[in-house]
Every structure is written in structure tokens, then in C-alpha cells.
Coordinates of C-alpha atoms and ligand atoms in Angstrom, one line a residue:
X2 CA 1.3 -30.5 34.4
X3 CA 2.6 -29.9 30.8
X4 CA 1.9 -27.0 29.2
X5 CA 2.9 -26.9 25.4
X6 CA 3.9 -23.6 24.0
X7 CA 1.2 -24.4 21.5
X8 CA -1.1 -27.1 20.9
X9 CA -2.4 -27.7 17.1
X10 CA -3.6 -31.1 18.1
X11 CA -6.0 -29.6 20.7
X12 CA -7.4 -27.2 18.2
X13 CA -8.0 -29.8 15.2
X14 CA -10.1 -31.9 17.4
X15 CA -12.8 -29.4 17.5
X16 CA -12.6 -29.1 13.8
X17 CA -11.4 -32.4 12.7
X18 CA -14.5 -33.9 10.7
X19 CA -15.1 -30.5 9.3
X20 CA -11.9 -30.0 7.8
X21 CA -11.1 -34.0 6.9
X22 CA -14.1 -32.7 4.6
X23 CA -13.3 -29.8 2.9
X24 CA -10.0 -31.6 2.0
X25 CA -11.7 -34.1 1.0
X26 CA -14.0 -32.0 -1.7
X27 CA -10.5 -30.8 -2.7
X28 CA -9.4 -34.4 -3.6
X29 CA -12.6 -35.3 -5.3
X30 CA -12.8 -32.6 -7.3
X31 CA -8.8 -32.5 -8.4
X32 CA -8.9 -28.9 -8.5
X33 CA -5.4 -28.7 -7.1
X34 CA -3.9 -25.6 -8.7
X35 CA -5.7 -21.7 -8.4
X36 CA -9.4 -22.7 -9.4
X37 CA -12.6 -21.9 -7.2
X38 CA -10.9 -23.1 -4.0
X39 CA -8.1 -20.6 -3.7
X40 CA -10.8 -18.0 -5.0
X41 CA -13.4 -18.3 -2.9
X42 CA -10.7 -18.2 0.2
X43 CA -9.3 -15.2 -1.6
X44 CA -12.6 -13.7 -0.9
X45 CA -12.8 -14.1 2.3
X46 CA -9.9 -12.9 3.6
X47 CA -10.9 -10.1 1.0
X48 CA -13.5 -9.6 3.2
X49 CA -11.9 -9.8 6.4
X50 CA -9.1 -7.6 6.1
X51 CA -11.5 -4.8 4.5
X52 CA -9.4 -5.2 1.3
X53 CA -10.5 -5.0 -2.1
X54 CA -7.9 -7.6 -3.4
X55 CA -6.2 -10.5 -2.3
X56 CA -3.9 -13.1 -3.5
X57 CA -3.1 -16.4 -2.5
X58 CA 0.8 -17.2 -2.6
X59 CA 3.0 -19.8 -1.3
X60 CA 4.2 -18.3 2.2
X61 CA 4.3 -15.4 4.2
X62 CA 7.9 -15.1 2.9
X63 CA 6.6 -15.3 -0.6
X64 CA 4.0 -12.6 0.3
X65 CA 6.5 -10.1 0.7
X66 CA 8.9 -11.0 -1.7
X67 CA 6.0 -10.5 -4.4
X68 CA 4.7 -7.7 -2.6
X69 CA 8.1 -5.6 -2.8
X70 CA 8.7 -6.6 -6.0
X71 CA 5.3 -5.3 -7.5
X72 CA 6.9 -2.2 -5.8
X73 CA 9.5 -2.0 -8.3
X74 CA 12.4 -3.0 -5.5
X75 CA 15.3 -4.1 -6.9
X76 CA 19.2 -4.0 -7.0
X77 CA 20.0 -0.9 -5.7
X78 CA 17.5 0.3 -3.7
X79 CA 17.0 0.7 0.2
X80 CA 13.9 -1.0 2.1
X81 CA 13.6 0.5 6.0
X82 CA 12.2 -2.3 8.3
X83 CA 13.3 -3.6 11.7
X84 CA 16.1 -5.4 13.0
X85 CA 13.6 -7.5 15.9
X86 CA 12.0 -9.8 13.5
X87 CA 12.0 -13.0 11.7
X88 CA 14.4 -13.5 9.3
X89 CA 12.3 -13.6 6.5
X90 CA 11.4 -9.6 6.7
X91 CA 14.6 -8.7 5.5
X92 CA 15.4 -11.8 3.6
X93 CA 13.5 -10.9 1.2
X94 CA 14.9 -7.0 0.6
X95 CA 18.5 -9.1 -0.1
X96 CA 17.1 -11.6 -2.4
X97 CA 15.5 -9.1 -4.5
X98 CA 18.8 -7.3 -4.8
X99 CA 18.2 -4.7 -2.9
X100 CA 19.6 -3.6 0.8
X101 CA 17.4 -3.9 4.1
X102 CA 18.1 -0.3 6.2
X103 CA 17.1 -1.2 9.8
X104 CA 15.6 1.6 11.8
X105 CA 15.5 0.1 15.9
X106 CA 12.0 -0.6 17.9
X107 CA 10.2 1.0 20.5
X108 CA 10.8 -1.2 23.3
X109 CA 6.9 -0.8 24.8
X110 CA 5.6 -2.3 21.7
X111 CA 8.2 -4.2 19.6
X112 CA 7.6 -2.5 16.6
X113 CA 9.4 0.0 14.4
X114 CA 10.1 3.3 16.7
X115 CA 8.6 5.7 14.1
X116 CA 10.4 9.2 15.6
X117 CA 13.5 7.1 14.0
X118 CA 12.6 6.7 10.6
X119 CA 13.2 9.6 8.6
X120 CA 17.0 9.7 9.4
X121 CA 17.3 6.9 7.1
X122 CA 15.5 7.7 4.1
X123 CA 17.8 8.1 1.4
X124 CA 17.5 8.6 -2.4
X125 CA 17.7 5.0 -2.7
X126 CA 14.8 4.3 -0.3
X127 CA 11.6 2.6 -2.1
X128 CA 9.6 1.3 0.4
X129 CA 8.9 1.1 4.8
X130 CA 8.1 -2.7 6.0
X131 CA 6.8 -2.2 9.1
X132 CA 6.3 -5.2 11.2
X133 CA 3.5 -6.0 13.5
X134 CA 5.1 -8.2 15.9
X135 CA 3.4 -10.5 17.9
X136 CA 0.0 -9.3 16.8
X137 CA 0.0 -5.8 17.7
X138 CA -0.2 -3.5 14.9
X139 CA 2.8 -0.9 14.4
X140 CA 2.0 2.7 15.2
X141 CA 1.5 3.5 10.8
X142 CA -0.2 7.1 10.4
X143 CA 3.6 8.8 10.8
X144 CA 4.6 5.8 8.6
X145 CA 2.2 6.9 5.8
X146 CA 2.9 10.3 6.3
X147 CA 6.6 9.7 5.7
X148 CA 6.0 7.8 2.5
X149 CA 3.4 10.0 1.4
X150 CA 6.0 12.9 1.6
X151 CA 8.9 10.8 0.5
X152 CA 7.0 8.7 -2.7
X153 CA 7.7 5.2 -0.4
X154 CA 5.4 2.2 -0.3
X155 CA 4.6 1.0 2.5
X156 CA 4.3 -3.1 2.5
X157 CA 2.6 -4.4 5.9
X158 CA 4.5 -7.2 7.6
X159 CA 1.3 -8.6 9.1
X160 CA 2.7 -11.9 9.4
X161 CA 1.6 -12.2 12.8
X162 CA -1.1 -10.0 13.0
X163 CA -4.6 -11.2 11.0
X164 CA -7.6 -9.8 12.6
X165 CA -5.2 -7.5 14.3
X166 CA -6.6 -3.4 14.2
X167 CA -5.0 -0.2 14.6
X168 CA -7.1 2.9 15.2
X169 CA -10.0 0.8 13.8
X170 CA -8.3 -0.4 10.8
X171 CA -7.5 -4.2 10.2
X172 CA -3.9 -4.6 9.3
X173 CA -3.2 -5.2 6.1
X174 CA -5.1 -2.9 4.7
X175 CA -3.4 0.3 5.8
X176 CA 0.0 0.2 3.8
X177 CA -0.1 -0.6 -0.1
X178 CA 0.5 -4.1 0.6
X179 CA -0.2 -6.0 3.5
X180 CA 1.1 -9.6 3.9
X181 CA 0.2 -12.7 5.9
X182 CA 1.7 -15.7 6.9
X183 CA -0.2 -19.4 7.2
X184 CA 2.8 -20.7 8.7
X185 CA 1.1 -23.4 11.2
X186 CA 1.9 -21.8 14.3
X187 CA 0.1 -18.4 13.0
X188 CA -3.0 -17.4 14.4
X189 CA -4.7 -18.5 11.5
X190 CA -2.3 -21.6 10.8
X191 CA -2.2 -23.5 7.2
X192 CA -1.6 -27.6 7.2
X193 CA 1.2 -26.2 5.8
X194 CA 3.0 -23.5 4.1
X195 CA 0.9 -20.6 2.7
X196 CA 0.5 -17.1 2.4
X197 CA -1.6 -13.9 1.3
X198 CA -0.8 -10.3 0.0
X199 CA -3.7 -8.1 0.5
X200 CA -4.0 -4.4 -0.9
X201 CA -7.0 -1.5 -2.6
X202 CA -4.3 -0.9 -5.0
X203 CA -5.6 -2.6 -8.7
X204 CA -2.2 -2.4 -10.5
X205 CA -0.4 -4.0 -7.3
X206 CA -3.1 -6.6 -6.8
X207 CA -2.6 -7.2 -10.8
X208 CA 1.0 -7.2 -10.6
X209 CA 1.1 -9.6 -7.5
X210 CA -1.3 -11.8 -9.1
X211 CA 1.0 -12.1 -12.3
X212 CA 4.0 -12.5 -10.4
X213 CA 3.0 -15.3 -8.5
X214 CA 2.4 -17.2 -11.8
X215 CA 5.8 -16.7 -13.3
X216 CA 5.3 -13.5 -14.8
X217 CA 2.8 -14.8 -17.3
X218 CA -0.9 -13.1 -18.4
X219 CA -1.9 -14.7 -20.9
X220 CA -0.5 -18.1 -19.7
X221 CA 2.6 -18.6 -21.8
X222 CA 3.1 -14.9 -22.7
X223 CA 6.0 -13.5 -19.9
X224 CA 6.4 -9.6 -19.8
X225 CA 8.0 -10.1 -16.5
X226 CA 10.1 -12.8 -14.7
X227 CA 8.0 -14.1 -12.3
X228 CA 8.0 -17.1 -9.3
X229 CA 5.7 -20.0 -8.9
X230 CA 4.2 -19.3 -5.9
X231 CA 0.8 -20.0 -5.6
X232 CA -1.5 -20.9 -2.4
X233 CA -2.3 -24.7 -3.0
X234 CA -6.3 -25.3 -3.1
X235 CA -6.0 -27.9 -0.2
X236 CA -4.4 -25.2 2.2
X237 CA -7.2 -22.6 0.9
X238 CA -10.1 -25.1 1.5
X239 CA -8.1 -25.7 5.1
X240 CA -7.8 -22.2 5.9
X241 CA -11.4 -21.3 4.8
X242 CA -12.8 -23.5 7.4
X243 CA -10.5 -22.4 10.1
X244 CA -11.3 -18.7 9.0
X245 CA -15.0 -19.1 10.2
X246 CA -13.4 -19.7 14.2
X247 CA -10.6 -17.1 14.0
X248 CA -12.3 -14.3 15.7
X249 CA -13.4 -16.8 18.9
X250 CA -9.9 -18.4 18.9
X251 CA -8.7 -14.7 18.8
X252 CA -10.9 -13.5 21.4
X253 CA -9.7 -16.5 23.7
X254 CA -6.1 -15.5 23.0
X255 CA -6.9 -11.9 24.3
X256 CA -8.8 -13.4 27.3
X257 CA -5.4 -15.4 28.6
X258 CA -3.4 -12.0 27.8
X259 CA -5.9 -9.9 29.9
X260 CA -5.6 -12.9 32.5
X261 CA -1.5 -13.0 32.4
X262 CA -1.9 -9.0 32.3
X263 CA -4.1 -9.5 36.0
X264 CA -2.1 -12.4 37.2
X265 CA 1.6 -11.0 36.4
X266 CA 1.1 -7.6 37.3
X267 CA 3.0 -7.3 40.8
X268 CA 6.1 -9.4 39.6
X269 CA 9.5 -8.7 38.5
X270 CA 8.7 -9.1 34.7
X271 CA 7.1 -6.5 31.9
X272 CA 3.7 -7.6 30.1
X273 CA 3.0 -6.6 26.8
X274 CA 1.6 -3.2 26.2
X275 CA -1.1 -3.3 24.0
X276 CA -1.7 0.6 23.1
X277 CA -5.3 1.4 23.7
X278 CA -6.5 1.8 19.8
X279 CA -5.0 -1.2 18.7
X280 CA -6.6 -5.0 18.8
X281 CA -3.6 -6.8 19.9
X282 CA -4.6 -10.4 18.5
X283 CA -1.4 -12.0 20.6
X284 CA 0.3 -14.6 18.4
X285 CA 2.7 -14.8 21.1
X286 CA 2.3 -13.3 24.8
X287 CA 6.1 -11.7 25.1
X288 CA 7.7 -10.7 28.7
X289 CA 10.3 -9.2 29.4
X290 CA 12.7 -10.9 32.0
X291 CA 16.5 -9.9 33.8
X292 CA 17.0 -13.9 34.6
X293 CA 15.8 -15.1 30.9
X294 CA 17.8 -17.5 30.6
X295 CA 16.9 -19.0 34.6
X296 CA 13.4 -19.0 33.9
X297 CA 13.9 -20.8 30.1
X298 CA 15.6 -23.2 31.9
X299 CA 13.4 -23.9 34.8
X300 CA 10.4 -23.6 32.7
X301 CA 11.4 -26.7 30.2
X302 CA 12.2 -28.7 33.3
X303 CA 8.8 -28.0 34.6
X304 CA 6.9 -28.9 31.5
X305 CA 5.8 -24.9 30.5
X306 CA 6.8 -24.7 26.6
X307 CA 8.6 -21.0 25.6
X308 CA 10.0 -19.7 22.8
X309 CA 12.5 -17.1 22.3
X310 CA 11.6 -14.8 19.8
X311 CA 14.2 -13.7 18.8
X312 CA 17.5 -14.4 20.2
X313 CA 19.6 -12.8 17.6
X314 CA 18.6 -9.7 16.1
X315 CA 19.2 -9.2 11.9
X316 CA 21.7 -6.7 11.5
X317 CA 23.9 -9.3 14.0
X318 CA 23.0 -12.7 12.0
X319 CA 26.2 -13.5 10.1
X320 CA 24.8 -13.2 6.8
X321 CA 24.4 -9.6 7.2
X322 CA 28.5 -8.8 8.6
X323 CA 28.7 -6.9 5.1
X324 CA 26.2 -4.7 6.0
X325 CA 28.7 -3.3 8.4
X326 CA 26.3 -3.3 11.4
X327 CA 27.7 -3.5 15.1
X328 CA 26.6 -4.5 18.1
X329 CA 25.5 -1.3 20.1
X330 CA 23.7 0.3 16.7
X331 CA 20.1 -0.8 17.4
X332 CA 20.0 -0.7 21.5
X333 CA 16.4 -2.0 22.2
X334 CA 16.4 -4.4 19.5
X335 CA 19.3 -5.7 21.2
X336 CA 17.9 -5.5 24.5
X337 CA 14.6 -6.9 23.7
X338 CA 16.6 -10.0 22.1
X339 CA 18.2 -10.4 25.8
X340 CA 15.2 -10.3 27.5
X341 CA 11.9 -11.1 25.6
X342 CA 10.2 -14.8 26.3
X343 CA 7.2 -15.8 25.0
X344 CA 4.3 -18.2 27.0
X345 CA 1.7 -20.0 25.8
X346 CA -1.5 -18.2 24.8
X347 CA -2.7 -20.5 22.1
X348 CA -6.9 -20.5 22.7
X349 CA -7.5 -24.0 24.1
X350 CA -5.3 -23.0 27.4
X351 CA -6.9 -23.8 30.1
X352 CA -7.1 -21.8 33.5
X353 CA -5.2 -23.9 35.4
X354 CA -2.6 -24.2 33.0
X355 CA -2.3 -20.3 33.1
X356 CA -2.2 -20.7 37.1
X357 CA 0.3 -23.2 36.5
X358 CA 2.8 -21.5 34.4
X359 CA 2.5 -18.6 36.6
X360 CA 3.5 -20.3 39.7
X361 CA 6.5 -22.0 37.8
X362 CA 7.5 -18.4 37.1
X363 CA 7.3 -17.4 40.7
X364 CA 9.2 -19.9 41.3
X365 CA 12.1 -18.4 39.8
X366 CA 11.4 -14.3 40.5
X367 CA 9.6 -14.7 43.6
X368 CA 6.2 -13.1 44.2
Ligands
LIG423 C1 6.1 -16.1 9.9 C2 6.6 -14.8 9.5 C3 7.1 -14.5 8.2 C4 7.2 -15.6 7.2 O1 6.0 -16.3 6.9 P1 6.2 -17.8 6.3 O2 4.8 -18.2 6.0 O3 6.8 -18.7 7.4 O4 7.0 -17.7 5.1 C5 7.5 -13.3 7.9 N1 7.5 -12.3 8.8 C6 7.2 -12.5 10.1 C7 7.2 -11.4 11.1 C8 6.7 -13.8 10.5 O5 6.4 -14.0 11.8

């Protein structure tokens, strides 16, 4: 049996003719740029999020670069995130100038451990980017109560996380900002690149929306220096069909993580914890294993695709040796790095693909 680690193909066949369409309209009417396309998905995911505003950009990465910079980050200043993410969440703190201050994770969840947070505000801190890895929201009321205290923004790295709730609020709308990704392997994946920045905030949405069109309102007239970075009206048409099955494809995701959960529970690996008041929307179904490394390995032979996200934690990447980090600073970030592998729980999985990859993994840790 082969069991990808995610299968794209599977899902566009149950939505090919449908979305061959709505790209087609796109062509026809050569509406390429903004326009009623990128609008009308705007409004959806408006709606989705519980949001009042939101703007198409280019990328999740683009989503919080604009998003911190409507924040006023710049040279000089101190952004607190996470050290157990993807690159891009503290990528964009150093391109803006500024320096990303990593505060380590709570190893049941794989988000920001909040108890460790208010050690490393400093004068120079602007803003908190939690991250809510994997799809499970991070735990944010002590996160808004520090910034409310503190004068921080809090920008929402919900990259992984649309649809995802915590204490019956959808991600995204909880910080000042919220971002997400429509990076194809996200839950809801672009046919490309693409990105949103949500927010109730009218100034921020303002600002983001200027930004992402270099600066300019009116066109031609720049009070700021801005980007081009603008969701492209094919992706939006894309993503507004895909929108309409993103709760059923999310609801099968959880299924196969309840069914891993049942079918995992009595062997020598951790499941994910999903924390009882959160909607865990699982963009990746993460374990925690001694042998990783054995069961990578015997895993590819057998066909099961895994990923490891993420083997090298940020304060360790290379680009980052000025920041003066060491190995030892951020233990479970570090340990999670060692340990974490992630299975397939894209929606189309079938049950005896689930049985499958299971028995490959008893294979290795015995039942
Ligand atoms: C995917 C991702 C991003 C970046 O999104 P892109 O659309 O690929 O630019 C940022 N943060 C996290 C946590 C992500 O998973």
C-alpha cells in the first residue's frame, strides 16, 4: 500500500470541474489584479474567521510581514514568538529590522509556553506572535493579558490553523492581527502561493491594505514604503471554491486524529493533545517517538509518507548564530525537534490506509 503524506490530486478530483470553472471566469473576465474576485473571497473568509476585515496578500509569509509592520515594528525593536516553527515566523521580525526574542513551548501542545513569556518583555518589545502549530490554537487569554498590560500587539500566526477555535473563538480573530497561509499543503491550500491578514482593528486593516499595494492611497501618492503583495484573483476564485468544503475536509481530518488517538493509544509513542476548549483542525497529526529516526526510515521503505516538522529549531538555524543562542536554551523546542513526526491526516485517507500505517509503526515499537 502507499500512503502519501498528503494527497492534492485526490482532493481536486472531487472538485476539478468546479474549480477548472471558477478559473476559468477569472480568465474571461481578465480581472487579474484586486477587483471583485479577491473581494468577494475577502468576504468570506471575513466571514469565517468572525472578522470584520480581511486582506488578501501574497503568502502567509507576506501576511505577517505586513501584519507587524502595520504594528509599527521596526529596527530596533523585540518581537516574542517561538523557536518550534517555520522559518518564516521569525523571518519576518529580521527582515523588518527588528530582533525575534524566542520564548520555548509547552511540550503537550507545541505552542508558546505562556508562564514563560513575561521574562522576556523588554522596553524594546512591540508585539507577541504566537504560533498555532499544527492546528491547535495557542493558549492566548494570558497572551492578551500580557500585552494588554505591556502596550504589545499581539499578531496571530494562524498559518496552520483556519477554522481552528480556542475557547470558542476562531483563530485569527483573537490577537490584533491574525494571519494565514494558502501554502498548498495548508488546510485550505491555494494553486499556489497566497495569504490573508485578518483583524476588527480599522486602522490595521487600513494600514495592511495600503501596505500591500506599495504604500500607495491614492494610487501614485506613497506616505509610506510599501510591498507588492497582493492575493492574485485566480488563487481567490480557487480558494473561494475550496472554502465552501473546508469544514467537511476539516471534520474528516479530526475523524482520522480521533481514530489514530483510539488506535495509537497503548503504544510507545505520544498523540497530540488537543486541550478540551480548543478545535484542533490538524494540519499535521504530530507524535512524538524515542526511535524517530528508525521509524522515518522504515516508514519511507514501506510506502507511509512523514514529514519532520521541524528538525532544526530557529534560534539553532545558522542564520541566527548572532543572536547568540545555544543549544540547551529552549529544552522542549529542542526536544520536540528530536522527536516530533508527522503522519498523514489529509481528509481523503482511507481506513485502511490508517490501519496500514499503524501496523508499519508497530512494526518498529512493537504493540
Ligand atoms: C506555512 C507557514 C507560514 C508561511 O506561509 P507561506 O504561505 O508559505 O508564506 C508561516 N508560518 C507558519 C507556522 C507556517 O506553517
Amino acid at each position: 500500500m502507499n500512503v502519501p503524506l498528503l494527497d492534492l490530486k485526490a482532493q481536486f478530483a472531487t472538485i476539478k470541474e468546479e474549480l477548472k470553472a471558477a478559473v476559468d471566469e477569472v480568465m474571461e473576465s481578465c480581472s487579474f489584479i484586486l477587483g471583485p474576485y479577491v473581494r468577494d473571497f475577502e468576504e468570506k473568509v471575513a466571514v469565517y474567521t468572525d472578522t470584520k476585515y480581511a486582506i488578501g496578500v501574497a503568502s502567509g509569509t507576506d501576511a505577517l510581514l505586513l501584519s507587524l509592520r502595520a504594528c509599527g515594528v521596526g529596527p530596533g525593536d523585540e518581537v516574542i514568538t517561538v523557536p518550534y516553527s517555520f522559518f518564516a515566523t521569525a523571518g519576518v521580525i529580521s527582515r523588518l529590522g527588528a530582533t525575534p526574542v524566542f520564548v520555548d513551548i509547552d511540550p503537550i501542545t507545541f505552542n508558546i509556553n505562556p508562564d514563560l513569556i513575561s521574562e522576556k518583555i523588554t522596553s524594546q518589545t512591540k508585539a507577541i506572535m504566537p504560533v498555532h502549530l499544527f492546528g491547535q490554537c495557542a493558549e492566548m487569554d494570558p497572551i492578551l493579558s500580557l500585552a494588554e498590560e505591556h502596550n504589545l500587539k499581539v499578531v496571530e500566526d494562524a498559518a496552520q490553523a483556519i477554522g481552528a477555535e480556542y475557547r470558542g473563538r476562531k483563530s485569527g480573530s483573537i490577537g490584533h492581527l491574525g494571519c494565514f497561509s494558502f501554502f498548498p499543503s495548508k488546510n485550505l491550500g491555494g494553486l499556489g502561493d497566497g495569504g490573508m491578514v485578518v483583524t476588527n482593528d480599522p486602522e490595521l486593516a487600513e494600514l495592511v491594505r495600503i501596505l500591500r499595494v506599495h504604500g500607495s492611497k491614492p494610487k501614485y501618492f506613497h506616505s509610506i514604503v510599501g510591498y507588492n503583495s497582493r492575493l492574485d484573483a485566480l488563487q481567490a476564485a480557487a480558494l473561494g471554491v475550496k472554502l465552501k468544503y473546508l469544514d467537511e475536509w476539516t471534520d474528516k481530518r479530526r475523524e482520522h486524529a480521533r481514530i489514530y488517538d483510539d488506535m495509537l493509544k497503548d503504544l510507545p509513542v505520544s498523540t497530540p493533545h488537543a486541550q478540551e476548549y480548543n478545535r484542533h483542525i490538524y494540519n499535521q497529526y504530530t507524535i512524538r517517538v524515542k526511535n524517530r529516526e528508525g521509524l522515518e526510515q522504515h516508514l519511507k521503505i514501506k510506502n507511509v509518507g512523514t514529514a519532520l516538522y521541524y528538525p532544526l529549531p530557529l534560534h539553532l538555524q545558522e542564520c541566527y548564530r548572532n543572536l547568540g543562542y545555544r543549544e540547551g536554551d529552549f529544552p522542549e523546542s529542542e526536544r520536540a525537534a528530536k522527536e516530533s513526526i508527522s503522519l498523514p491526516v489529509y481528509p481523503e485517507l482511507t481506513l485502511q490506509q490508517q490501519e496500514y500505517v499503524v501496523a508499519r509503526i508497530i512494526d518498529v515499537t512493537g504493540a
